JSON list of C-alpha atoms in Angstrom, two decimals:
[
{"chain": "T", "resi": 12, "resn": "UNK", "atom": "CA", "xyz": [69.68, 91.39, 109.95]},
{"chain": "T", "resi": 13, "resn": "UNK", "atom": "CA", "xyz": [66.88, 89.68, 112.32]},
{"chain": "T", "resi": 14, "resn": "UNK", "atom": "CA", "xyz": [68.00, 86.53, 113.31]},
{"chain": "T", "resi": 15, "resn": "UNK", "atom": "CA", "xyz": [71.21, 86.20, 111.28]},
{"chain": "T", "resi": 16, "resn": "UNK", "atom": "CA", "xyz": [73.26, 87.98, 114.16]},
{"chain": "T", "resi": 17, "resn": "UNK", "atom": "CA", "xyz": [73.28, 86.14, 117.51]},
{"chain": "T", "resi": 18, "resn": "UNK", "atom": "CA", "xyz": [73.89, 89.03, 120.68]},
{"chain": "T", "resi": 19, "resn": "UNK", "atom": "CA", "xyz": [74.07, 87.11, 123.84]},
{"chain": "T", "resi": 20, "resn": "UNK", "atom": "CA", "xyz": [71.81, 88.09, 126.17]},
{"chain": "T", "resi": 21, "resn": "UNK", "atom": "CA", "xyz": [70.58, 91.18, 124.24]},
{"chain": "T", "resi": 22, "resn": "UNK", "atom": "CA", "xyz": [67.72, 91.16, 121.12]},
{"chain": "T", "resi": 23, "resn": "UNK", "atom": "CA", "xyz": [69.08, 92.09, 118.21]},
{"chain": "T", "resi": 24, "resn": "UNK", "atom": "CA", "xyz": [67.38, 95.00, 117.74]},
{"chain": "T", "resi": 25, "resn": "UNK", "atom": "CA", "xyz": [68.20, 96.19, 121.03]},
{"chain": "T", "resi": 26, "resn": "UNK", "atom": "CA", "xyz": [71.65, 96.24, 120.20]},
{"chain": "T", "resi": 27, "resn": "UNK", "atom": "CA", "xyz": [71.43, 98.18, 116.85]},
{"chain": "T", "resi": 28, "resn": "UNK", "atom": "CA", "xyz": [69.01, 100.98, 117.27]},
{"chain": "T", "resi": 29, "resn": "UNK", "atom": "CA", "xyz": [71.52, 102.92, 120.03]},
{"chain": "T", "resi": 30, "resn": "UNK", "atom": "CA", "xyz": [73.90, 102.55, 117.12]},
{"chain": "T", "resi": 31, "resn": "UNK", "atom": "CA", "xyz": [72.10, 104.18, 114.20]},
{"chain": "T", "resi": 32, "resn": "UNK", "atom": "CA", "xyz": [71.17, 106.75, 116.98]},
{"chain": "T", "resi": 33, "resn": "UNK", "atom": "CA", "xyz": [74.90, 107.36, 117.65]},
{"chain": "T", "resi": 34, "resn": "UNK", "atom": "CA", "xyz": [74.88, 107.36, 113.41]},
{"chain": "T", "resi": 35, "resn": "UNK", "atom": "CA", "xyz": [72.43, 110.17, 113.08]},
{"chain": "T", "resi": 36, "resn": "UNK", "atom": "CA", "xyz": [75.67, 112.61, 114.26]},
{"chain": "T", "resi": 37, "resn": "UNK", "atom": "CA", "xyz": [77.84, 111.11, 111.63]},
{"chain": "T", "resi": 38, "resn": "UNK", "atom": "CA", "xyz": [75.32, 110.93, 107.89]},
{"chain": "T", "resi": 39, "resn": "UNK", "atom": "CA", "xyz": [73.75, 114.55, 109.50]},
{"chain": "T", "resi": 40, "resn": "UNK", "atom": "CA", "xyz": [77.41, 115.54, 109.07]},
{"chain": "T", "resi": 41, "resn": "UNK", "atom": "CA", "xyz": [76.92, 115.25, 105.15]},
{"chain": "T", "resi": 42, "resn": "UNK", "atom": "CA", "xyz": [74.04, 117.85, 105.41]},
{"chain": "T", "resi": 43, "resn": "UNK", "atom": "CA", "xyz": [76.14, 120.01, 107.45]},
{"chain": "T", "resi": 44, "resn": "UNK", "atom": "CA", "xyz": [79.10, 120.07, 105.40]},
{"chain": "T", "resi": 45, "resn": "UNK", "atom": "CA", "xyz": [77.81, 120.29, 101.99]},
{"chain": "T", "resi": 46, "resn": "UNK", "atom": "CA", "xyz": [75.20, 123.49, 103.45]},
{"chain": "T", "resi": 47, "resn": "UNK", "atom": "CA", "xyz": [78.00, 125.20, 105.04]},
{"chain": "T", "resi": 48, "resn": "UNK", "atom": "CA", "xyz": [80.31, 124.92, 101.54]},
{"chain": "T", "resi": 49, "resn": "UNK", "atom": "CA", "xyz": [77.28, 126.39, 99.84]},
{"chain": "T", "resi": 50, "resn": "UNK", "atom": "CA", "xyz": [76.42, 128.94, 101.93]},
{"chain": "T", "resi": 51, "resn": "UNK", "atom": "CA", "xyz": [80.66, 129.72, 102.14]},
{"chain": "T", "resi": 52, "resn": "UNK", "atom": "CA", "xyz": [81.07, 129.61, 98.27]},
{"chain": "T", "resi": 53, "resn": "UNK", "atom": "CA", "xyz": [77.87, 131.65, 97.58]},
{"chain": "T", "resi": 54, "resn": "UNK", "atom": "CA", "xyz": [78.97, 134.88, 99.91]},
{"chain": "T", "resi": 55, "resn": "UNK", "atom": "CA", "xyz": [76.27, 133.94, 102.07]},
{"chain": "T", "resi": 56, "resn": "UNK", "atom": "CA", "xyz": [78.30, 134.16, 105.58]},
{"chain": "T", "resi": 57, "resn": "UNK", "atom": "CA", "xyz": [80.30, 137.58, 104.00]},
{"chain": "T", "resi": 58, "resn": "UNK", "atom": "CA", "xyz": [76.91, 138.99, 104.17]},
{"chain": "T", "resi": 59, "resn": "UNK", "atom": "CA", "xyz": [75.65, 138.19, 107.43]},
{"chain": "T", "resi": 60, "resn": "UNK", "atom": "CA", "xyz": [79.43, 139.62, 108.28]},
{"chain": "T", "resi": 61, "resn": "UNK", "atom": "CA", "xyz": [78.41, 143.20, 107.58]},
{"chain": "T", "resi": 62, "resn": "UNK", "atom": "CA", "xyz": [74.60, 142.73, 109.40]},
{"chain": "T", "resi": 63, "resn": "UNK", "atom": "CA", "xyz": [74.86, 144.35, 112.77]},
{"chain": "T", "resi": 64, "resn": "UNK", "atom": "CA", "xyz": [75.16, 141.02, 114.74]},
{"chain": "T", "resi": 65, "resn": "UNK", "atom": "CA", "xyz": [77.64, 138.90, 116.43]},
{"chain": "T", "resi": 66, "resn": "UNK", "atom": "CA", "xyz": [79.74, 137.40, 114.10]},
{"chain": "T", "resi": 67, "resn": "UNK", "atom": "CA", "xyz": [79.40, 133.72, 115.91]},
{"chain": "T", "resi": 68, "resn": "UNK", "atom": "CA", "xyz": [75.86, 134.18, 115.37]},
{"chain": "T", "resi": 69, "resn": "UNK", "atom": "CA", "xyz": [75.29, 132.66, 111.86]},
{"chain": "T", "resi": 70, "resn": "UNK", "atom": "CA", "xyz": [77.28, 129.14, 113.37]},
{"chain": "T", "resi": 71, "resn": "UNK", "atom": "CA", "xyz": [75.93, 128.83, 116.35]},
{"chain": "T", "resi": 72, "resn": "UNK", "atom": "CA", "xyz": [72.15, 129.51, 115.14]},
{"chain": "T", "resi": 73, "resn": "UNK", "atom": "CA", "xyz": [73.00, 126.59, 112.47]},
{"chain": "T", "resi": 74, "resn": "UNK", "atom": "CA", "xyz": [74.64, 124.29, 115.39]},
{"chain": "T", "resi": 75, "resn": "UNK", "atom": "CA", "xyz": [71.24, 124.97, 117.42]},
{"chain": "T", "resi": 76, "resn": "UNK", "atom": "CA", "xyz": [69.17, 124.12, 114.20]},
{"chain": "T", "resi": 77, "resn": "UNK", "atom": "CA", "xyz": [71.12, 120.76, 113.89]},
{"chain": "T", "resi": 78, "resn": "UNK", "atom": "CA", "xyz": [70.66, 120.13, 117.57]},
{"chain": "T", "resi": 79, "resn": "UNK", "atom": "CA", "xyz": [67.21, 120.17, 117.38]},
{"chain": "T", "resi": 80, "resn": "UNK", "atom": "CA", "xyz": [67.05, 118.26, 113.85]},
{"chain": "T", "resi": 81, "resn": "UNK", "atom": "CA", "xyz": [69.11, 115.86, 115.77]},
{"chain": "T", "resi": 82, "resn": "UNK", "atom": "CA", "xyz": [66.86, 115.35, 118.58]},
{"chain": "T", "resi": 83, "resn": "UNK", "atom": "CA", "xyz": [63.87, 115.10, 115.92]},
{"chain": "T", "resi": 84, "resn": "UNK", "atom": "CA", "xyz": [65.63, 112.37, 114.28]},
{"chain": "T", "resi": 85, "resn": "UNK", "atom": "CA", "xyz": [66.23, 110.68, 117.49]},
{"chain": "T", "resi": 86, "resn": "UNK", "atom": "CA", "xyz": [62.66, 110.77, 118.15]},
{"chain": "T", "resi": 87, "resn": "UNK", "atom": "CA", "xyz": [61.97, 109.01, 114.89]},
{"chain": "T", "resi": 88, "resn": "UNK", "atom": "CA", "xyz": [64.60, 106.23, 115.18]},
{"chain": "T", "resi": 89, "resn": "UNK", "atom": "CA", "xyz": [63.18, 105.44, 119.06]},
{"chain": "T", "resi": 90, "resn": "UNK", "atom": "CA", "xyz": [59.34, 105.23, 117.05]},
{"chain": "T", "resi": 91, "resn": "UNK", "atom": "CA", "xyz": [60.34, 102.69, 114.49]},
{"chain": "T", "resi": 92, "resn": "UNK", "atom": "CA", "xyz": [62.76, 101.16, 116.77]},
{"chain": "T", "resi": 93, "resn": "UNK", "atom": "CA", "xyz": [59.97, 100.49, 119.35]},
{"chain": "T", "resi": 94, "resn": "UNK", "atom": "CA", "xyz": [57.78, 99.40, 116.54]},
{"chain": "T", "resi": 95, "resn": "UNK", "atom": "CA", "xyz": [60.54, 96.42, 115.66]},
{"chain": "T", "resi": 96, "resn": "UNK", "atom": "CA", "xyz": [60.07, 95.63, 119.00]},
{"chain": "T", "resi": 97, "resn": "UNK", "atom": "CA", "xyz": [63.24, 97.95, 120.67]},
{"chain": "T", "resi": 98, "resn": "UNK", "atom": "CA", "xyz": [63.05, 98.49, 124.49]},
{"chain": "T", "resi": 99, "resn": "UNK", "atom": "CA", "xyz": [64.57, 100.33, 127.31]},
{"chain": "T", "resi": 100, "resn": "UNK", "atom": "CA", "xyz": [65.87, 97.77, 129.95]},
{"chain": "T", "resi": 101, "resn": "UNK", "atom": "CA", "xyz": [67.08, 100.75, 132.14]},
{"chain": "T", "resi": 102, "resn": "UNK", "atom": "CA", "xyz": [65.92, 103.56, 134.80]},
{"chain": "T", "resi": 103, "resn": "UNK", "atom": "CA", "xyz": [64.63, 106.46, 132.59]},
{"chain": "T", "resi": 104, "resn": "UNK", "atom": "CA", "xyz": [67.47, 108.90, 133.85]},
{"chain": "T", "resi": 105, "resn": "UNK", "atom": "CA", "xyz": [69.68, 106.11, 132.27]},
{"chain": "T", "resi": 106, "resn": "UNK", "atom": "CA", "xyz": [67.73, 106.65, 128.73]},
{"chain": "T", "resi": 107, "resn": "UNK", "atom": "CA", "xyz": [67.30, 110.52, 129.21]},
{"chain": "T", "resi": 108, "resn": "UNK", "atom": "CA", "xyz": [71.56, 109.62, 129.65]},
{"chain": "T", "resi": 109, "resn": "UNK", "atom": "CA", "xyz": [71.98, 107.73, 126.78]},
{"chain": "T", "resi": 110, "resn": "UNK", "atom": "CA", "xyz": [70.18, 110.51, 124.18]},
{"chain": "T", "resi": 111, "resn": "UNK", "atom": "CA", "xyz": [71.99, 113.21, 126.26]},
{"chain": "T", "resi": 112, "resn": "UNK", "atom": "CA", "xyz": [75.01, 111.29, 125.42]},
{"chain": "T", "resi": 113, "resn": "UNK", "atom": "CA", "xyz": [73.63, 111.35, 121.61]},
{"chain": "T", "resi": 114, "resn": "UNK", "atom": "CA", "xyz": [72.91, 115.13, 121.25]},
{"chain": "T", "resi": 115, "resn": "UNK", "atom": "CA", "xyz": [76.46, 115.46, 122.32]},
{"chain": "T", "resi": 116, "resn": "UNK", "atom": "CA", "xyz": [77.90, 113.69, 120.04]},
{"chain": "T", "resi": 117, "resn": "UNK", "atom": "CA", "xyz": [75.90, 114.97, 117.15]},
{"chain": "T", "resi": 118, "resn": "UNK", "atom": "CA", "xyz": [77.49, 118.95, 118.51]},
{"chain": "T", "resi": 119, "resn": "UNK", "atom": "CA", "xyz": [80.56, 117.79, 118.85]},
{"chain": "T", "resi": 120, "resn": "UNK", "atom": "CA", "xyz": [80.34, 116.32, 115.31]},
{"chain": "T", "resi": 121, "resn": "UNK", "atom": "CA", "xyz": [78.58, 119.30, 114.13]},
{"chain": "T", "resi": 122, "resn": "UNK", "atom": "CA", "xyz": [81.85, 121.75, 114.24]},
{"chain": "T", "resi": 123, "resn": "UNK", "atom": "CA", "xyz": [84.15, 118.88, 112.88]},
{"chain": "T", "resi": 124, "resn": "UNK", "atom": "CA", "xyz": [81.79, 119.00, 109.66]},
{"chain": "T", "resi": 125, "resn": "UNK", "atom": "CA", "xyz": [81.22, 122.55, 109.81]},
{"chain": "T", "resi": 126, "resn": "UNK", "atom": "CA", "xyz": [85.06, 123.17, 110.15]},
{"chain": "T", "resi": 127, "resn": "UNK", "atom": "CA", "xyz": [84.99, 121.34, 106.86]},
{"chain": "T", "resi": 128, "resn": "UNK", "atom": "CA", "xyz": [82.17, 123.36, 104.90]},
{"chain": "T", "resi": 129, "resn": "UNK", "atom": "CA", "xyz": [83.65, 126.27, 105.53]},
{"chain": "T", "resi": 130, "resn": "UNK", "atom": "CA", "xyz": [87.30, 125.30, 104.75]},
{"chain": "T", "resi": 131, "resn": "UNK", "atom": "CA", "xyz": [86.60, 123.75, 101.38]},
{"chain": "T", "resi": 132, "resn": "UNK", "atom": "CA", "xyz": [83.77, 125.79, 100.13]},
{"chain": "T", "resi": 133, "resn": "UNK", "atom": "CA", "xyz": [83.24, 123.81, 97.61]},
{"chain": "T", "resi": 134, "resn": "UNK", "atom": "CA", "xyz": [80.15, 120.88, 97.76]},
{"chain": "T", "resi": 135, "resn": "UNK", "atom": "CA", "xyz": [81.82, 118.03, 95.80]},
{"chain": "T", "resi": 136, "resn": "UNK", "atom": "CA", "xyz": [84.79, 118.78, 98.09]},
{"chain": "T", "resi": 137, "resn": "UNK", "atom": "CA", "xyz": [82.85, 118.56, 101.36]},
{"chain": "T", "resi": 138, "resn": "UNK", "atom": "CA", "xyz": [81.17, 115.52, 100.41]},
{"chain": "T", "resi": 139, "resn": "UNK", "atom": "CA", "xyz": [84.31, 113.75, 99.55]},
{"chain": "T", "resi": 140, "resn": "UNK", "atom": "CA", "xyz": [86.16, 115.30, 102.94]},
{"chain": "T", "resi": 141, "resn": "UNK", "atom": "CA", "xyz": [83.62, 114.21, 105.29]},
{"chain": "T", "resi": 142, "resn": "UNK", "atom": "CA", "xyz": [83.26, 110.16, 103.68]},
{"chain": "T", "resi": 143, "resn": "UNK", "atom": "CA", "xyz": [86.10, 109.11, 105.80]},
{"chain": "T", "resi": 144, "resn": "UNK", "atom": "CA", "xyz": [83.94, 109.59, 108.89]},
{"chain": "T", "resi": 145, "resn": "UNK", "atom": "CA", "xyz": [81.69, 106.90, 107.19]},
{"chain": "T", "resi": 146, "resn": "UNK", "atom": "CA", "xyz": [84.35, 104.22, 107.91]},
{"chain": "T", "resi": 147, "resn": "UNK", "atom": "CA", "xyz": [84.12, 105.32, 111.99]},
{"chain": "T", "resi": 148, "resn": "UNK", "atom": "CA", "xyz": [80.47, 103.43, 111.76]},
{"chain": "T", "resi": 149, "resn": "UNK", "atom": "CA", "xyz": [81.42, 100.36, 109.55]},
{"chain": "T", "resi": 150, "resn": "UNK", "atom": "CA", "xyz": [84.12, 99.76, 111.58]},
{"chain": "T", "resi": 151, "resn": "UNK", "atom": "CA", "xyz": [83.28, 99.70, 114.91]},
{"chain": "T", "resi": 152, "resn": "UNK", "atom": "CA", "xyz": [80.50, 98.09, 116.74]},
{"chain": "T", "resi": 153, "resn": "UNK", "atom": "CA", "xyz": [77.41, 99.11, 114.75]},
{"chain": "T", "resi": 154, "resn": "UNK", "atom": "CA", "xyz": [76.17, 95.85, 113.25]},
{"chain": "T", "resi": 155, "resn": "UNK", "atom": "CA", "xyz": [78.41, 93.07, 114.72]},
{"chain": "T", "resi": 156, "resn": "UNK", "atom": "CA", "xyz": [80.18, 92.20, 118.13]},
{"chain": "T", "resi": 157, "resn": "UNK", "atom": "CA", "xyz": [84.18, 93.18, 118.18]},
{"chain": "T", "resi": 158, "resn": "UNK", "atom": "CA", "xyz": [84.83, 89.48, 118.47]},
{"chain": "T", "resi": 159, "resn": "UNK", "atom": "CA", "xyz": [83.65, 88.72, 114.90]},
{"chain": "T", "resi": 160, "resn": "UNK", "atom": "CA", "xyz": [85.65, 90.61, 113.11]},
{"chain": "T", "resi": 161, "resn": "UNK", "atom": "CA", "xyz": [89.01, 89.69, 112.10]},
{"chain": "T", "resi": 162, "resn": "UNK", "atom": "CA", "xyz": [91.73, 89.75, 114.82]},
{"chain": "T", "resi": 163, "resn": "UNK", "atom": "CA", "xyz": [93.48, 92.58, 113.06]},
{"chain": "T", "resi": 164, "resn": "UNK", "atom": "CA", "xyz": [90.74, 94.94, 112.74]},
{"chain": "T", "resi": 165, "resn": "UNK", "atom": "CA", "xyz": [89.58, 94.16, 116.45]},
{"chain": "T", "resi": 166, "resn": "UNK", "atom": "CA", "xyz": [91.72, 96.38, 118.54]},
{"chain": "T", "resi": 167, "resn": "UNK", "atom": "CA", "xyz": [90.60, 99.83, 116.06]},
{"chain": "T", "resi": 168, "resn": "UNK", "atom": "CA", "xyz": [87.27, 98.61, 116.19]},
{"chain": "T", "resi": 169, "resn": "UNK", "atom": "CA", "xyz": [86.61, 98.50, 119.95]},
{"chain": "T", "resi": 170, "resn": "UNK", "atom": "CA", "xyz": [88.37, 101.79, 120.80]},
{"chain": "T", "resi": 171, "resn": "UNK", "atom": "CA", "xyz": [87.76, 103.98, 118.49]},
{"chain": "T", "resi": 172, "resn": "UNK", "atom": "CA", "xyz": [85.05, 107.00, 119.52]},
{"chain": "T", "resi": 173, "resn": "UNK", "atom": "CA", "xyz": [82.07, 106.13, 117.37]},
{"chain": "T", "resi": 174, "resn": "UNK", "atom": "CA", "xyz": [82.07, 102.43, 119.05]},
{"chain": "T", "resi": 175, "resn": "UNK", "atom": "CA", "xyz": [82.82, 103.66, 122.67]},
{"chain": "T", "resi": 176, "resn": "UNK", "atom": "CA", "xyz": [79.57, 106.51, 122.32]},
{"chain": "T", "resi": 177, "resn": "UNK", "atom": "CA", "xyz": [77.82, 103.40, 120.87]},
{"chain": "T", "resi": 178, "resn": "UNK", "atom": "CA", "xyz": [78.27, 101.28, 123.42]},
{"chain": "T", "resi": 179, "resn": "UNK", "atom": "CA", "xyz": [78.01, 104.08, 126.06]},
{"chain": "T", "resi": 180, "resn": "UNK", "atom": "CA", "xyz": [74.21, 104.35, 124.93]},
{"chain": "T", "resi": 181, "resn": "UNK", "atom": "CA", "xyz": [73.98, 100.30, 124.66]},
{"chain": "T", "resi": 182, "resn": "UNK", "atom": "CA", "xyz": [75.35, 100.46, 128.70]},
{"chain": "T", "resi": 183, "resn": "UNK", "atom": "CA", "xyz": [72.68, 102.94, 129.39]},
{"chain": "T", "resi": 184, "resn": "UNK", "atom": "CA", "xyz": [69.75, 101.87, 127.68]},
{"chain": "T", "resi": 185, "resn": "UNK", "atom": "CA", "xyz": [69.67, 98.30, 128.03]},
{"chain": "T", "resi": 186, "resn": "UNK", "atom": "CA", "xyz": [72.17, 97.90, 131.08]},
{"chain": "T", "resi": 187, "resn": "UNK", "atom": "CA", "xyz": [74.04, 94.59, 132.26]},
{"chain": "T", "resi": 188, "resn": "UNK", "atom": "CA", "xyz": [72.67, 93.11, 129.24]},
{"chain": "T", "resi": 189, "resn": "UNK", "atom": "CA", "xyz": [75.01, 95.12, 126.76]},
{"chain": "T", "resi": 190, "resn": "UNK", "atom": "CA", "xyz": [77.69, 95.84, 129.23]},
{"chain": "T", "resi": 191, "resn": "UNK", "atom": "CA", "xyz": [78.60, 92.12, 129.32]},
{"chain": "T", "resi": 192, "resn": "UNK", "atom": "CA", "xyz": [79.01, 92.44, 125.38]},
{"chain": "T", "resi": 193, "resn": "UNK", "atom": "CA", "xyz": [81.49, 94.87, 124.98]}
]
């Protein structure tokens, strides 16, 4: 959106990449659900039931596999963000913070879509179960200031979770800049 969205005090592009990092935890969720329903409806999990291992093993090897996709994805949103010009306007523990902050989300995101794969077991059914969470990033503070949007929407917008994390990371990586924003 360049120069079509005015954020005082704050480059634009400062103010969107902590929100498509905060997004990676939400469109990963897709991934997560629709695998898990596979792997669900195709007996995969019964199997690994009757291997001699722990029985949280086959979740929490796939939540550690997401983590670390996560945190590979957050590396590659900071590279093209810092090629559009993005920036850190903050102590580095505030940044290490700020993805900290990101990684949790993603986990914490990671068993709500999971919890979903494995309920439905079906793919088109995942997919259509976890599109609601797709709403959480258009309405919130993604793209546009809370102020903007119509007077109705406002109060939703500002406190729901996927705008506070975003604006949690905005706070720590660019600092008084974004918190005057919020």
């Amino acid at each position: 959106f360049g120069g079509s969205i005015h954020i005082p005090g704050l480059n634009y592009v400062d103010y969107l990449i902590p929100a498509f990092l905060a997004q990676i935890a939400i469109w990963d969720g897709f991934a997560i659900a629709v695998g898990l329903a596979t792997d669900a409806g195709s007996g995969l999990i019964e199997r690994f039931r009757v291997l001699p291992m722990a029985r949280s093993a086959f979740l929490t090897g796939r939540a550690l596999s997401d983590l670390l996709r996560q945190a590979f994805l957050l590396a590659i949103m900071l590279g093209v963000g810092a090629i559009m010009g993005f920036g850190f306007n903050a102590s580095v523990w505030s940044v290490l913070g700020a993805l900290g902050l990101a990684l949790a989300f993603g986990i914490s995101f990671f068993w709500a879509f999971a919890w979903i794969g494995m309920a439905v077991r079906n793919t088109e059914t995942a997919q259509a179960a976890a599109t609601p969470f797709i709403l959480f990033s258009f309405i919130s503070t993604a793209f546009v200031r809370v102020d903007t949007l119509p007077g109705w929407l406002q109060d939703f917008a500002r406190e729901q979770p996927v705008s506070q994390v975003m604006n949690a990371m905005r706070g720590l990586m660019q600092g008084h800049a974004a918190r005057a924003i919020v």
